[in-house]
Amino acid sequence: MASVITYAQEDTLHISTDKRDGIVFSRYYVINDSQFMIVHYNKEKNDTIMEDSIPEYYQEHYKREVRIRDIKKKDVSKIDADEVFDYFFGLTEEELLQKLSNKMVAVDLDGSYQVAFFNKFSKKNEVFSFKIWDGKVSRISRPSTNTLPTNDVWTAFQIIQLKEYLGDMEALIQQLRKKYPSSKIKK
């Protein structure tokens, strides 16, 4: 009798999902790093197809999911700037703050969390902004691809916010000059 394989096993990795109009109709899994399983859903029944090897088309999906799984196993202190998106996306706000508990976190005026991560290629810290929506990390961005102006993270956050504030003030002055051209607003 053949052994029963289910996708609830610990060594099963979900690699892809097909949706049509928001309805899932197929899920793709890799089991034991070698077997490939497809589960098709429809109104009448669910079909499962097993293959002994991973089709070539799904090899890249599989490699990407393995990479993400390995990144998520790391401690947050070991995360490089290039791994931030894969590491944090989809976490709840509570999970995010728990993982960032040992890092310096700034809260921006719009309520997003800003944290610096080291970039091993540029040898400097980069700021990442985490936007929360419905209790989950919904957007991760690098407010600037430029690196921080100093290695002191807290000072760097203050400098960045000051630059944004000065930029807003400059834009306001330009608008005033256009609105009141005869005034004595100096350059």
mmCIF file with all atom_site columns, C-alpha atoms in Angstrom:
data_model
loop_
_atom_site.group_PDB
_atom_site.id
_atom_site.type_symbol
_atom_site.label_atom_id
_atom_site.label_alt_id
_atom_site.label_comp_id
_atom_site.label_asym_id
_atom_site.label_entity_id
_atom_site.label_seq_id
_atom_site.pdbx_PDB_ins_code
_atom_site.Cartn_x
_atom_site.Cartn_y
_atom_site.Cartn_z
_atom_site.occupancy
_atom_site.B_iso_or_equiv
_atom_site.pdbx_formal_charge
_atom_site.auth_seq_id
_atom_site.auth_comp_id
_atom_site.auth_asym_id
_atom_site.auth_atom_id
_atom_site.pdbx_PDB_model_num
ATOM 1   C CA . MET A 1 1   ? 0.000   0.000  0.000   1.00 0.00 ? 1   MET A CA 1
ATOM 2   C CA . ALA A 1 2   ? 1.394   3.411  -0.988  1.00 0.00 ? 2   ALA A CA 1
ATOM 3   C CA . SER A 1 3   ? 1.925   5.967  1.710   1.00 0.00 ? 3   SER A CA 1
ATOM 4   C CA . VAL A 1 4   ? -0.586  8.797  1.909   1.00 0.00 ? 4   VAL A CA 1
ATOM 5   C CA . ILE A 1 5   ? 0.963   12.208 1.280   1.00 0.00 ? 5   ILE A CA 1
ATOM 6   C CA . THR A 1 6   ? -0.868  15.324 2.350   1.00 0.00 ? 6   THR A CA 1
ATOM 7   C CA . TYR A 1 7   ? 0.060   18.972 1.947   1.00 0.00 ? 7   TYR A CA 1
ATOM 8   C CA . ALA A 1 8   ? -0.193  19.490 5.692   1.00 0.00 ? 8   ALA A CA 1
ATOM 9   C CA . GLN A 1 9   ? 3.145   17.807 6.251   1.00 0.00 ? 9   GLN A CA 1
ATOM 10  C CA . GLU A 1 10  ? 5.968   19.873 7.667   1.00 0.00 ? 10  GLU A CA 1
ATOM 11  C CA . ASP A 1 11  ? 8.211   19.320 4.630   1.00 0.00 ? 11  ASP A CA 1
ATOM 12  C CA . THR A 1 12  ? 5.571   20.566 2.170   1.00 0.00 ? 12  THR A CA 1
ATOM 13  C CA . LEU A 1 13  ? 6.132   23.969 0.591   1.00 0.00 ? 13  LEU A CA 1
ATOM 14  C CA . HIS A 1 14  ? 3.346   25.922 -1.128  1.00 0.00 ? 14  HIS A CA 1
ATOM 15  C CA . ILE A 1 15  ? 4.898   27.524 -4.213  1.00 0.00 ? 15  ILE A CA 1
ATOM 16  C CA . SER A 1 16  ? 2.095   28.975 -6.283  1.00 0.00 ? 16  SER A CA 1
ATOM 17  C CA . THR A 1 17  ? -1.654  29.614 -6.479  1.00 0.00 ? 17  THR A CA 1
ATOM 18  C CA . ASP A 1 18  ? -3.801  30.136 -9.567  1.00 0.00 ? 18  ASP A CA 1
ATOM 19  C CA . LYS A 1 19  ? -6.809  32.430 -9.176  1.00 0.00 ? 19  LYS A CA 1
ATOM 20  C CA . ARG A 1 20  ? -9.477  33.514 -11.584 1.00 0.00 ? 20  ARG A CA 1
ATOM 21  C CA . ASP A 1 21  ? -11.714 36.430 -10.554 1.00 0.00 ? 21  ASP A CA 1
ATOM 22  C CA . GLY A 1 22  ? -10.430 36.106 -7.003  1.00 0.00 ? 22  GLY A CA 1
ATOM 23  C CA . ILE A 1 23  ? -11.408 32.435 -6.757  1.00 0.00 ? 23  ILE A CA 1
ATOM 24  C CA . VAL A 1 24  ? -8.646  29.883 -6.150  1.00 0.00 ? 24  VAL A CA 1
ATOM 25  C CA . PHE A 1 25  ? -8.791  27.008 -8.609  1.00 0.00 ? 25  PHE A CA 1
ATOM 26  C CA . SER A 1 26  ? -5.315  25.452 -8.258  1.00 0.00 ? 26  SER A CA 1
ATOM 27  C CA . ARG A 1 27  ? -2.543  25.300 -5.667  1.00 0.00 ? 27  ARG A CA 1
ATOM 28  C CA . TYR A 1 28  ? 0.945   23.949 -6.299  1.00 0.00 ? 28  TYR A CA 1
ATOM 29  C CA . TYR A 1 29  ? 3.148   22.287 -3.673  1.00 0.00 ? 29  TYR A CA 1
ATOM 30  C CA . VAL A 1 30  ? 6.576   20.658 -3.438  1.00 0.00 ? 30  VAL A CA 1
ATOM 31  C CA . ILE A 1 31  ? 6.955   17.758 -1.011  1.00 0.00 ? 31  ILE A CA 1
ATOM 32  C CA . ASN A 1 32  ? 10.301  16.505 0.337   1.00 0.00 ? 32  ASN A CA 1
ATOM 33  C CA . ASP A 1 33  ? 12.182  18.837 -2.044  1.00 0.00 ? 33  ASP A CA 1
ATOM 34  C CA . SER A 1 34  ? 11.397  16.519 -4.951  1.00 0.00 ? 34  SER A CA 1
ATOM 35  C CA . GLN A 1 35  ? 7.738   15.587 -5.462  1.00 0.00 ? 35  GLN A CA 1
ATOM 36  C CA . PHE A 1 36  ? 5.277   17.975 -7.085  1.00 0.00 ? 36  PHE A CA 1
ATOM 37  C CA . MET A 1 37  ? 1.594   18.137 -6.167  1.00 0.00 ? 37  MET A CA 1
ATOM 38  C CA . ILE A 1 38  ? -1.239  20.057 -7.780  1.00 0.00 ? 38  ILE A CA 1
ATOM 39  C CA . VAL A 1 39  ? -4.623  20.437 -6.095  1.00 0.00 ? 39  VAL A CA 1
ATOM 40  C CA . HIS A 1 40  ? -7.449  21.532 -8.412  1.00 0.00 ? 40  HIS A CA 1
ATOM 41  C CA . TYR A 1 41  ? -10.641 22.916 -6.899  1.00 0.00 ? 41  TYR A CA 1
ATOM 42  C CA . ASN A 1 42  ? -14.049 23.008 -8.539  1.00 0.00 ? 42  ASN A CA 1
ATOM 43  C CA . LYS A 1 43  ? -17.708 22.825 -7.503  1.00 0.00 ? 43  LYS A CA 1
ATOM 44  C CA . GLU A 1 44  ? -18.029 19.075 -7.815  1.00 0.00 ? 44  GLU A CA 1
ATOM 45  C CA . LYS A 1 45  ? -14.768 17.821 -6.294  1.00 0.00 ? 45  LYS A CA 1
ATOM 46  C CA . ASN A 1 46  ? -11.106 18.464 -5.580  1.00 0.00 ? 46  ASN A CA 1
ATOM 47  C CA . ASP A 1 47  ? -8.530  16.632 -7.676  1.00 0.00 ? 47  ASP A CA 1
ATOM 48  C CA . THR A 1 48  ? -4.961  15.974 -6.604  1.00 0.00 ? 48  THR A CA 1
ATOM 49  C CA . ILE A 1 49  ? -2.190  15.207 -9.067  1.00 0.00 ? 49  ILE A CA 1
ATOM 50  C CA . MET A 1 50  ? 1.207   13.921 -7.910  1.00 0.00 ? 50  MET A CA 1
ATOM 51  C CA . GLU A 1 51  ? 4.398   13.958 -9.969  1.00 0.00 ? 51  GLU A CA 1
ATOM 52  C CA . ASP A 1 52  ? 7.794   12.475 -9.102  1.00 0.00 ? 52  ASP A CA 1
ATOM 53  C CA . SER A 1 53  ? 9.731   15.606 -10.063 1.00 0.00 ? 53  SER A CA 1
ATOM 54  C CA . ILE A 1 54  ? 9.203   19.348 -10.158 1.00 0.00 ? 54  ILE A CA 1
ATOM 55  C CA . PRO A 1 55  ? 8.336   20.605 -13.663 1.00 0.00 ? 55  PRO A CA 1
ATOM 56  C CA . GLU A 1 56  ? 10.872  23.012 -15.110 1.00 0.00 ? 56  GLU A CA 1
ATOM 57  C CA . TYR A 1 57  ? 8.397   25.906 -15.155 1.00 0.00 ? 57  TYR A CA 1
ATOM 58  C CA . TYR A 1 58  ? 7.908   25.677 -11.377 1.00 0.00 ? 58  TYR A CA 1
ATOM 59  C CA . GLN A 1 59  ? 11.612  25.336 -10.505 1.00 0.00 ? 59  GLN A CA 1
ATOM 60  C CA . GLU A 1 60  ? 12.011  29.127 -10.163 1.00 0.00 ? 60  GLU A CA 1
ATOM 61  C CA . HIS A 1 61  ? 8.886   29.388 -7.978  1.00 0.00 ? 61  HIS A CA 1
ATOM 62  C CA . TYR A 1 62  ? 10.281  26.658 -5.771  1.00 0.00 ? 62  TYR A CA 1
ATOM 63  C CA . LYS A 1 63  ? 13.752  28.237 -5.477  1.00 0.00 ? 63  LYS A CA 1
ATOM 64  C CA . ARG A 1 64  ? 12.195  31.591 -4.557  1.00 0.00 ? 64  ARG A CA 1
ATOM 65  C CA . GLU A 1 65  ? 10.004  30.061 -1.838  1.00 0.00 ? 65  GLU A CA 1
ATOM 66  C CA . VAL A 1 66  ? 12.968  28.145 -0.397  1.00 0.00 ? 66  VAL A CA 1
ATOM 67  C CA . ARG A 1 67  ? 14.973  31.393 -0.327  1.00 0.00 ? 67  ARG A CA 1
ATOM 68  C CA . ILE A 1 68  ? 12.125  33.227 1.444   1.00 0.00 ? 68  ILE A CA 1
ATOM 69  C CA . ARG A 1 69  ? 11.706  30.362 3.927   1.00 0.00 ? 69  ARG A CA 1
ATOM 70  C CA . ASP A 1 70  ? 15.430  30.507 4.744   1.00 0.00 ? 70  ASP A CA 1
ATOM 71  C CA . ILE A 1 71  ? 15.337  34.296 5.151   1.00 0.00 ? 71  ILE A CA 1
ATOM 72  C CA . LYS A 1 72  ? 12.334  34.104 7.522   1.00 0.00 ? 72  LYS A CA 1
ATOM 73  C CA . LYS A 1 73  ? 14.232  31.637 9.729   1.00 0.00 ? 73  LYS A CA 1
ATOM 74  C CA . LYS A 1 74  ? 16.973  34.224 10.401  1.00 0.00 ? 74  LYS A CA 1
ATOM 75  C CA . ASP A 1 75  ? 17.134  36.451 13.440  1.00 0.00 ? 75  ASP A CA 1
ATOM 76  C CA . VAL A 1 76  ? 16.204  40.060 12.624  1.00 0.00 ? 76  VAL A CA 1
ATOM 77  C CA . SER A 1 77  ? 19.733  41.204 13.546  1.00 0.00 ? 77  SER A CA 1
ATOM 78  C CA . LYS A 1 78  ? 21.095  39.077 10.662  1.00 0.00 ? 78  LYS A CA 1
ATOM 79  C CA . ILE A 1 79  ? 18.759  40.554 8.037   1.00 0.00 ? 79  ILE A CA 1
ATOM 80  C CA . ASP A 1 80  ? 20.469  42.510 5.283   1.00 0.00 ? 80  ASP A CA 1
ATOM 81  C CA . ALA A 1 81  ? 18.792  45.494 3.609   1.00 0.00 ? 81  ALA A CA 1
ATOM 82  C CA . ASP A 1 82  ? 18.192  43.412 0.467   1.00 0.00 ? 82  ASP A CA 1
ATOM 83  C CA . GLU A 1 83  ? 16.222  40.821 2.469   1.00 0.00 ? 83  GLU A CA 1
ATOM 84  C CA . VAL A 1 84  ? 13.873  43.207 4.303   1.00 0.00 ? 84  VAL A CA 1
ATOM 85  C CA . PHE A 1 85  ? 10.965  42.952 1.836   1.00 0.00 ? 85  PHE A CA 1
ATOM 86  C CA . ASP A 1 86  ? 10.888  39.140 1.920   1.00 0.00 ? 86  ASP A CA 1
ATOM 87  C CA . TYR A 1 87  ? 11.402  38.951 5.683   1.00 0.00 ? 87  TYR A CA 1
ATOM 88  C CA . PHE A 1 88  ? 8.652   41.315 6.851   1.00 0.00 ? 88  PHE A CA 1
ATOM 89  C CA . PHE A 1 89  ? 5.911   41.389 4.228   1.00 0.00 ? 89  PHE A CA 1
ATOM 90  C CA . GLY A 1 90  ? 2.614   39.942 5.441   1.00 0.00 ? 90  GLY A CA 1
ATOM 91  C CA . LEU A 1 91  ? 3.398   40.078 9.158   1.00 0.00 ? 91  LEU A CA 1
ATOM 92  C CA . THR A 1 92  ? 0.850   41.465 11.586  1.00 0.00 ? 92  THR A CA 1
ATOM 93  C CA . GLU A 1 93  ? 1.658   44.721 13.357  1.00 0.00 ? 93  GLU A CA 1
ATOM 94  C CA . GLU A 1 94  ? 2.237   42.795 16.579  1.00 0.00 ? 94  GLU A CA 1
ATOM 95  C CA . GLU A 1 95  ? 4.646   40.358 14.868  1.00 0.00 ? 95  GLU A CA 1
ATOM 96  C CA . LEU A 1 96  ? 6.482   43.263 13.228  1.00 0.00 ? 96  LEU A CA 1
ATOM 97  C CA . LEU A 1 97  ? 6.972   45.121 16.499  1.00 0.00 ? 97  LEU A CA 1
ATOM 98  C CA . GLN A 1 98  ? 8.001   41.937 18.269  1.00 0.00 ? 98  GLN A CA 1
ATOM 99  C CA . LYS A 1 99  ? 10.685  41.247 15.652  1.00 0.00 ? 99  LYS A CA 1
ATOM 100 C CA . LEU A 1 100 ? 11.866  44.873 15.793  1.00 0.00 ? 100 LEU A CA 1
ATOM 101 C CA . SER A 1 101 ? 11.960  45.003 19.590  1.00 0.00 ? 101 SER A CA 1
ATOM 102 C CA . ASN A 1 102 ? 15.787  45.146 19.694  1.00 0.00 ? 102 ASN A CA 1
ATOM 103 C CA . LYS A 1 103 ? 16.120  47.782 16.951  1.00 0.00 ? 103 LYS A CA 1
ATOM 104 C CA . MET A 1 104 ? 15.738  51.557 17.005  1.00 0.00 ? 104 MET A CA 1
ATOM 105 C CA . VAL A 1 105 ? 12.279  52.292 15.564  1.00 0.00 ? 105 VAL A CA 1
ATOM 106 C CA . ALA A 1 106 ? 11.007  55.754 14.647  1.00 0.00 ? 106 ALA A CA 1
ATOM 107 C CA . VAL A 1 107 ? 7.345   56.528 14.006  1.00 0.00 ? 107 VAL A CA 1
ATOM 108 C CA . ASP A 1 108 ? 6.806   58.871 11.071  1.00 0.00 ? 108 ASP A CA 1
ATOM 109 C CA . LEU A 1 109 ? 4.145   61.588 10.996  1.00 0.00 ? 109 LEU A CA 1
ATOM 110 C CA . ASP A 1 110 ? 1.898   59.351 8.882   1.00 0.00 ? 110 ASP A CA 1
ATOM 111 C CA . GLY A 1 111 ? 2.105   56.553 11.488  1.00 0.00 ? 111 GLY A CA 1
ATOM 112 C CA . SER A 1 112 ? 4.464   54.308 9.580   1.00 0.00 ? 112 SER A CA 1
ATOM 113 C CA . TYR A 1 113 ? 7.387   52.671 11.353  1.00 0.00 ? 113 TYR A CA 1
ATOM 114 C CA . GLN A 1 114 ? 10.880  53.500 10.121  1.00 0.00 ? 114 GLN A CA 1
ATOM 115 C CA . VAL A 1 115 ? 13.827  51.239 10.807  1.00 0.00 ? 115 VAL A CA 1
ATOM 116 C CA . ALA A 1 116 ? 17.392  51.149 9.523   1.00 0.00 ? 116 ALA A CA 1
ATOM 117 C CA . PHE A 1 117 ? 18.985  47.979 8.168   1.00 0.00 ? 117 PHE A CA 1
ATOM 118 C CA . PHE A 1 118 ? 22.598  47.558 7.162   1.00 0.00 ? 118 PHE A CA 1
ATOM 119 C CA . ASN A 1 119 ? 23.392  47.172 3.469   1.00 0.00 ? 119 ASN A CA 1
ATOM 120 C CA . LYS A 1 120 ? 26.416  44.921 3.128   1.00 0.00 ? 120 LYS A CA 1
ATOM 121 C CA . PHE A 1 121 ? 27.230  46.216 -0.365  1.00 0.00 ? 121 PHE A CA 1
ATOM 122 C CA . SER A 1 122 ? 27.235  49.950 0.373   1.00 0.00 ? 122 SER A CA 1
ATOM 123 C CA . LYS A 1 123 ? 28.452  49.373 3.966   1.00 0.00 ? 123 LYS A CA 1
ATOM 124 C CA . LYS A 1 124 ? 25.841  51.832 5.290   1.00 0.00 ? 124 LYS A CA 1
ATOM 125 C CA . ASN A 1 125 ? 22.449  51.748 6.934   1.00 0.00 ? 125 ASN A CA 1
ATOM 126 C CA . GLU A 1 126 ? 19.298  52.235 4.841   1.00 0.00 ? 126 GLU A CA 1
ATOM 127 C CA . VAL A 1 127 ? 15.924  53.357 6.168   1.00 0.00 ? 127 VAL A CA 1
ATOM 128 C CA . PHE A 1 128 ? 12.837  51.237 5.506   1.00 0.00 ? 128 PHE A CA 1
ATOM 129 C CA . SER A 1 129 ? 9.287   52.415 6.112   1.00 0.00 ? 129 SER A CA 1
ATOM 130 C CA . PHE A 1 130 ? 6.606   49.913 7.195   1.00 0.00 ? 130 PHE A CA 1
ATOM 131 C CA . LYS A 1 131 ? 3.003   50.954 6.552   1.00 0.00 ? 131 LYS A CA 1
ATOM 132 C CA . ILE A 1 132 ? 0.298   49.088 8.478   1.00 0.00 ? 132 ILE A CA 1
ATOM 133 C CA . TRP A 1 133 ? -3.183  48.531 7.067   1.00 0.00 ? 133 TRP A CA 1
ATOM 134 C CA . ASP A 1 134 ? -5.863  46.411 8.773   1.00 0.00 ? 134 ASP A CA 1
ATOM 135 C CA . GLY A 1 135 ? -3.332  45.245 11.342  1.00 0.00 ? 135 GLY A CA 1
ATOM 136 C CA . LYS A 1 136 ? -0.843  43.871 8.774   1.00 0.00 ? 136 LYS A CA 1
ATOM 137 C CA . VAL A 1 137 ? 2.267   45.142 7.042   1.00 0.00 ? 137 VAL A CA 1
ATOM 138 C CA . SER A 1 138 ? 0.745   46.265 3.762   1.00 0.00 ? 138 SER A CA 1
ATOM 139 C CA . ARG A 1 139 ? 3.583   48.316 2.319   1.00 0.00 ? 139 ARG A CA 1
ATOM 140 C CA . ILE A 1 140 ? 7.324   48.338 2.768   1.00 0.00 ? 140 ILE A CA 1
ATOM 141 C CA . SER A 1 141 ? 9.346   51.040 1.093   1.00 0.00 ? 141 SER A CA 1
ATOM 142 C CA . ARG A 1 142 ? 12.697  52.691 1.132   1.00 0.00 ? 142 ARG A CA 1
ATOM 143 C CA . PRO A 1 143 ? 11.811  56.372 1.603   1.00 0.00 ? 143 PRO A CA 1
ATOM 144 C CA . SER A 1 144 ? 14.997  57.082 -0.266  1.00 0.00 ? 144 SER A CA 1
ATOM 145 C CA . THR A 1 145 ? 17.443  54.820 -1.989  1.00 0.00 ? 145 THR A CA 1
ATOM 146 C CA . ASN A 1 146 ? 20.123  57.088 -0.575  1.00 0.00 ? 146 ASN A CA 1
ATOM 147 C CA . THR A 1 147 ? 21.868  55.772 2.487   1.00 0.00 ? 147 THR A CA 1
ATOM 148 C CA . LEU A 1 148 ? 21.681  57.471 5.847   1.00 0.00 ? 148 LEU A CA 1
ATOM 149 C CA . PRO A 1 149 ? 23.804  60.609 6.304   1.00 0.00 ? 149 PRO A CA 1
ATOM 150 C CA . THR A 1 150 ? 25.321  59.257 9.521   1.00 0.00 ? 150 THR A CA 1
ATOM 151 C CA . ASN A 1 151 ? 25.802  55.936 11.285  1.00 0.00 ? 151 ASN A CA 1
ATOM 152 C CA . ASP A 1 152 ? 23.919  57.258 14.329  1.00 0.00 ? 152 ASP A CA 1
ATOM 153 C CA . VAL A 1 153 ? 20.454  55.984 13.417  1.00 0.00 ? 153 VAL A CA 1
ATOM 154 C CA . TRP A 1 154 ? 18.443  58.302 15.660  1.00 0.00 ? 154 TRP A CA 1
ATOM 155 C CA . THR A 1 155 ? 20.267  61.399 14.387  1.00 0.00 ? 155 THR A CA 1
ATOM 156 C CA . ALA A 1 156 ? 19.778  60.167 10.825  1.00 0.00 ? 156 ALA A CA 1
ATOM 157 C CA . PHE A 1 157 ? 16.009  59.925 11.317  1.00 0.00 ? 157 PHE A CA 1
ATOM 158 C CA . GLN A 1 158 ? 15.936  63.462 12.679  1.00 0.00 ? 158 GLN A CA 1
ATOM 159 C CA . ILE A 1 159 ? 18.010  64.734 9.737   1.00 0.00 ? 159 ILE A CA 1
ATOM 160 C CA . ILE A 1 160 ? 15.709  63.041 7.226   1.00 0.00 ? 160 ILE A CA 1
ATOM 161 C CA . GLN A 1 161 ? 12.594  64.515 8.853   1.00 0.00 ? 161 GLN A CA 1
ATOM 162 C CA . LEU A 1 162 ? 14.243  67.944 8.976   1.00 0.00 ? 162 LEU A CA 1
ATOM 163 C CA . LYS A 1 163 ? 15.075  67.704 5.249   1.00 0.00 ? 163 LYS A CA 1
ATOM 164 C CA . GLU A 1 164 ? 11.448  66.819 4.483   1.00 0.00 ? 164 GLU A CA 1
ATOM 165 C CA . TYR A 1 165 ? 10.236  69.745 6.611   1.00 0.00 ? 165 TYR A CA 1
ATOM 166 C CA . LEU A 1 166 ? 12.635  72.170 4.892   1.00 0.00 ? 166 LEU A CA 1
ATOM 167 C CA . GLY A 1 167 ? 11.490  70.902 1.489   1.00 0.00 ? 167 GLY A CA 1
ATOM 168 C CA . ASP A 1 168 ? 7.873   71.567 2.463   1.00 0.00 ? 168 ASP A CA 1
ATOM 169 C CA . MET A 1 169 ? 8.791   75.076 3.638   1.00 0.00 ? 169 MET A CA 1
ATOM 170 C CA . GLU A 1 170 ? 10.623  75.792 0.368   1.00 0.00 ? 170 GLU A CA 1
ATOM 171 C CA . ALA A 1 171 ? 7.556   74.690 -1.624  1.00 0.00 ? 171 ALA A CA 1
ATOM 172 C CA . LEU A 1 172 ? 5.350   76.966 0.501   1.00 0.00 ? 172 LEU A CA 1
ATOM 173 C CA . ILE A 1 173 ? 7.663   79.929 -0.082  1.00 0.00 ? 173 ILE A CA 1
ATOM 174 C CA . GLN A 1 174 ? 7.575   79.278 -3.855  1.00 0.00 ? 174 GLN A CA 1
ATOM 175 C CA . GLN A 1 175 ? 3.767   79.253 -3.784  1.00 0.00 ? 175 GLN A CA 1
ATOM 176 C CA . LEU A 1 176 ? 3.729   82.533 -1.844  1.00 0.00 ? 176 LEU A CA 1
ATOM 177 C CA . ARG A 1 177 ? 6.117   84.133 -4.351  1.00 0.00 ? 177 ARG A CA 1
ATOM 178 C CA . LYS A 1 178 ? 3.793   83.137 -7.210  1.00 0.00 ? 178 LYS A CA 1
ATOM 179 C CA . LYS A 1 179 ? 0.689   84.356 -5.393  1.00 0.00 ? 179 LYS A CA 1
ATOM 180 C CA . TYR A 1 180 ? 2.241   87.650 -4.232  1.00 0.00 ? 180 TYR A CA 1
ATOM 181 C CA . PRO A 1 181 ? 4.896   88.568 -6.820  1.00 0.00 ? 181 PRO A CA 1
ATOM 182 C CA . SER A 1 182 ? 5.225   92.171 -5.651  1.00 0.00 ? 182 SER A CA 1
ATOM 183 C CA . SER A 1 183 ? 5.910   91.242 -2.044  1.00 0.00 ? 183 SER A CA 1
ATOM 184 C CA . LYS A 1 184 ? 9.358   91.341 -0.540  1.00 0.00 ? 184 LYS A CA 1
ATOM 185 C CA . ILE A 1 185 ? 9.835   87.627 0.055   1.00 0.00 ? 185 ILE A CA 1
ATOM 186 C CA . LYS A 1 186 ? 13.572  87.280 -0.341  1.00 0.00 ? 186 LYS A CA 1
ATOM 187 C CA . LYS A 1 187 ? 15.353  84.377 -1.908  1.00 0.00 ? 187 LYS A CA 1
#
